[in-house]
CSV table of C-alpha atoms in Angstrom, one decimal:
chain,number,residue,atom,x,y,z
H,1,UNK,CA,124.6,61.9,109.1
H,2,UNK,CA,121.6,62.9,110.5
H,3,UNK,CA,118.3,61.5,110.9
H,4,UNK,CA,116.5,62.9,107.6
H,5,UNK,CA,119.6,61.8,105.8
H,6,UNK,CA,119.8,58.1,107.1
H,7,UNK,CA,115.6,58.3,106.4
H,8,UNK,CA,116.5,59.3,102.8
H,9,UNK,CA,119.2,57.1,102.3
H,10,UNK,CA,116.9,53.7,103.8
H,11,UNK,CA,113.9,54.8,101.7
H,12,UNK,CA,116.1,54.7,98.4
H,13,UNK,CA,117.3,51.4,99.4
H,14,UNK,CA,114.1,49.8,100.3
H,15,UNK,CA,112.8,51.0,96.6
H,16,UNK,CA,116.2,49.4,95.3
H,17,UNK,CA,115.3,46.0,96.8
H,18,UNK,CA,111.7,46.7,95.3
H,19,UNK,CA,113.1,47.3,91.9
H,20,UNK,CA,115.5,44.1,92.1
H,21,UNK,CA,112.6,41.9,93.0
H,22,UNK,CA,110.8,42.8,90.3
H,23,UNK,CA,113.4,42.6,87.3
H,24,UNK,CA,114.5,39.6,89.2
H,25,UNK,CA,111.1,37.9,88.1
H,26,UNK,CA,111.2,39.5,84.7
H,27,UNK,CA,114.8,38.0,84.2
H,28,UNK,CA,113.4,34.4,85.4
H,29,UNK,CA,110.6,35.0,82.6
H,30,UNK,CA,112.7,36.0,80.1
H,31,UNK,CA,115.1,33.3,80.7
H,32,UNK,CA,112.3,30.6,80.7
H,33,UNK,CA,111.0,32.2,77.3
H,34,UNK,CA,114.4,31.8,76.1
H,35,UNK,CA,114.6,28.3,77.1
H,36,UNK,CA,111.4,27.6,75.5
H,37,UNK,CA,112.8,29.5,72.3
H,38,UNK,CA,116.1,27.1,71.7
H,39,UNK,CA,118.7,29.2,73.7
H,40,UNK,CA,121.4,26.9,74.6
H,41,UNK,CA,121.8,26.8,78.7
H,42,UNK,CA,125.2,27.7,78.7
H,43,UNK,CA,124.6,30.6,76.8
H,44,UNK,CA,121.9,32.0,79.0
H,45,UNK,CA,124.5,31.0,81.6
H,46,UNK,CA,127.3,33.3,79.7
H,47,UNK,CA,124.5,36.2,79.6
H,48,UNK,CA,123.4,36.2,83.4
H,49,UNK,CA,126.3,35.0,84.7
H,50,UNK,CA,124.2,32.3,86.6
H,51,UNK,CA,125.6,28.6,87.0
H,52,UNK,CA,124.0,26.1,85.5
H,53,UNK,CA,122.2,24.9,88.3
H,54,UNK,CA,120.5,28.2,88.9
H,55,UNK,CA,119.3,28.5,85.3
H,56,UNK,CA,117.8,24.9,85.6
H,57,UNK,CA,115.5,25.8,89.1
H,58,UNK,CA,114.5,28.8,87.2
H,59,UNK,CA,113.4,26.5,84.0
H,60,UNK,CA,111.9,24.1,86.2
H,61,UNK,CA,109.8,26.7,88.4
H,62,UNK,CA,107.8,27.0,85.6
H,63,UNK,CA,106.3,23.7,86.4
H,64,UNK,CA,105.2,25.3,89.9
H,65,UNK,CA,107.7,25.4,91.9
H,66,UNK,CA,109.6,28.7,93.4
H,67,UNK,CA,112.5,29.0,91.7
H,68,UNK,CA,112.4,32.9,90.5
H,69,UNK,CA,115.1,33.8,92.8
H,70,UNK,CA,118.1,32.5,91.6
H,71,UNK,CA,120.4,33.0,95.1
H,72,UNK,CA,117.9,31.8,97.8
H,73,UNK,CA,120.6,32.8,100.7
């Protein structure tokens, strides 16, 4: 592996971590649309494959608080 290769390979993951952050935030919008729209909770939960307590912080980030990233480690 050279230099150039290693540069190539951190650039792609660096737009890969871009790229999850954003559909990260569309998936915490969509979910809280489909909240909104009647979907039962465990069937968002079936979907994502989030737990119950994850799908909740994202529902309840609407309110204000920071709950778009559903794995906060």
């Amino acid at each position: 592996m050279d230099k150039r290769s290693l540069e190539q390979l951190a650039t792609r993951f660096r737009d890969a971590e871009t790229r999850t952050k954003i559909l990260r935030q569309e998936l915490a919008e969509a979910i809280r649309q489909a909240s909104k729209d009647g979907v039962l909770q465990k069937d968002v939960c079936e979907v994502t494959g989030y737990t119950r307590q994850q799908v909740r912080r994202i529902v309840q980030a609407e309110d204000g608080g920071d709950g778009d990233d559903p794995d906060p480690s």
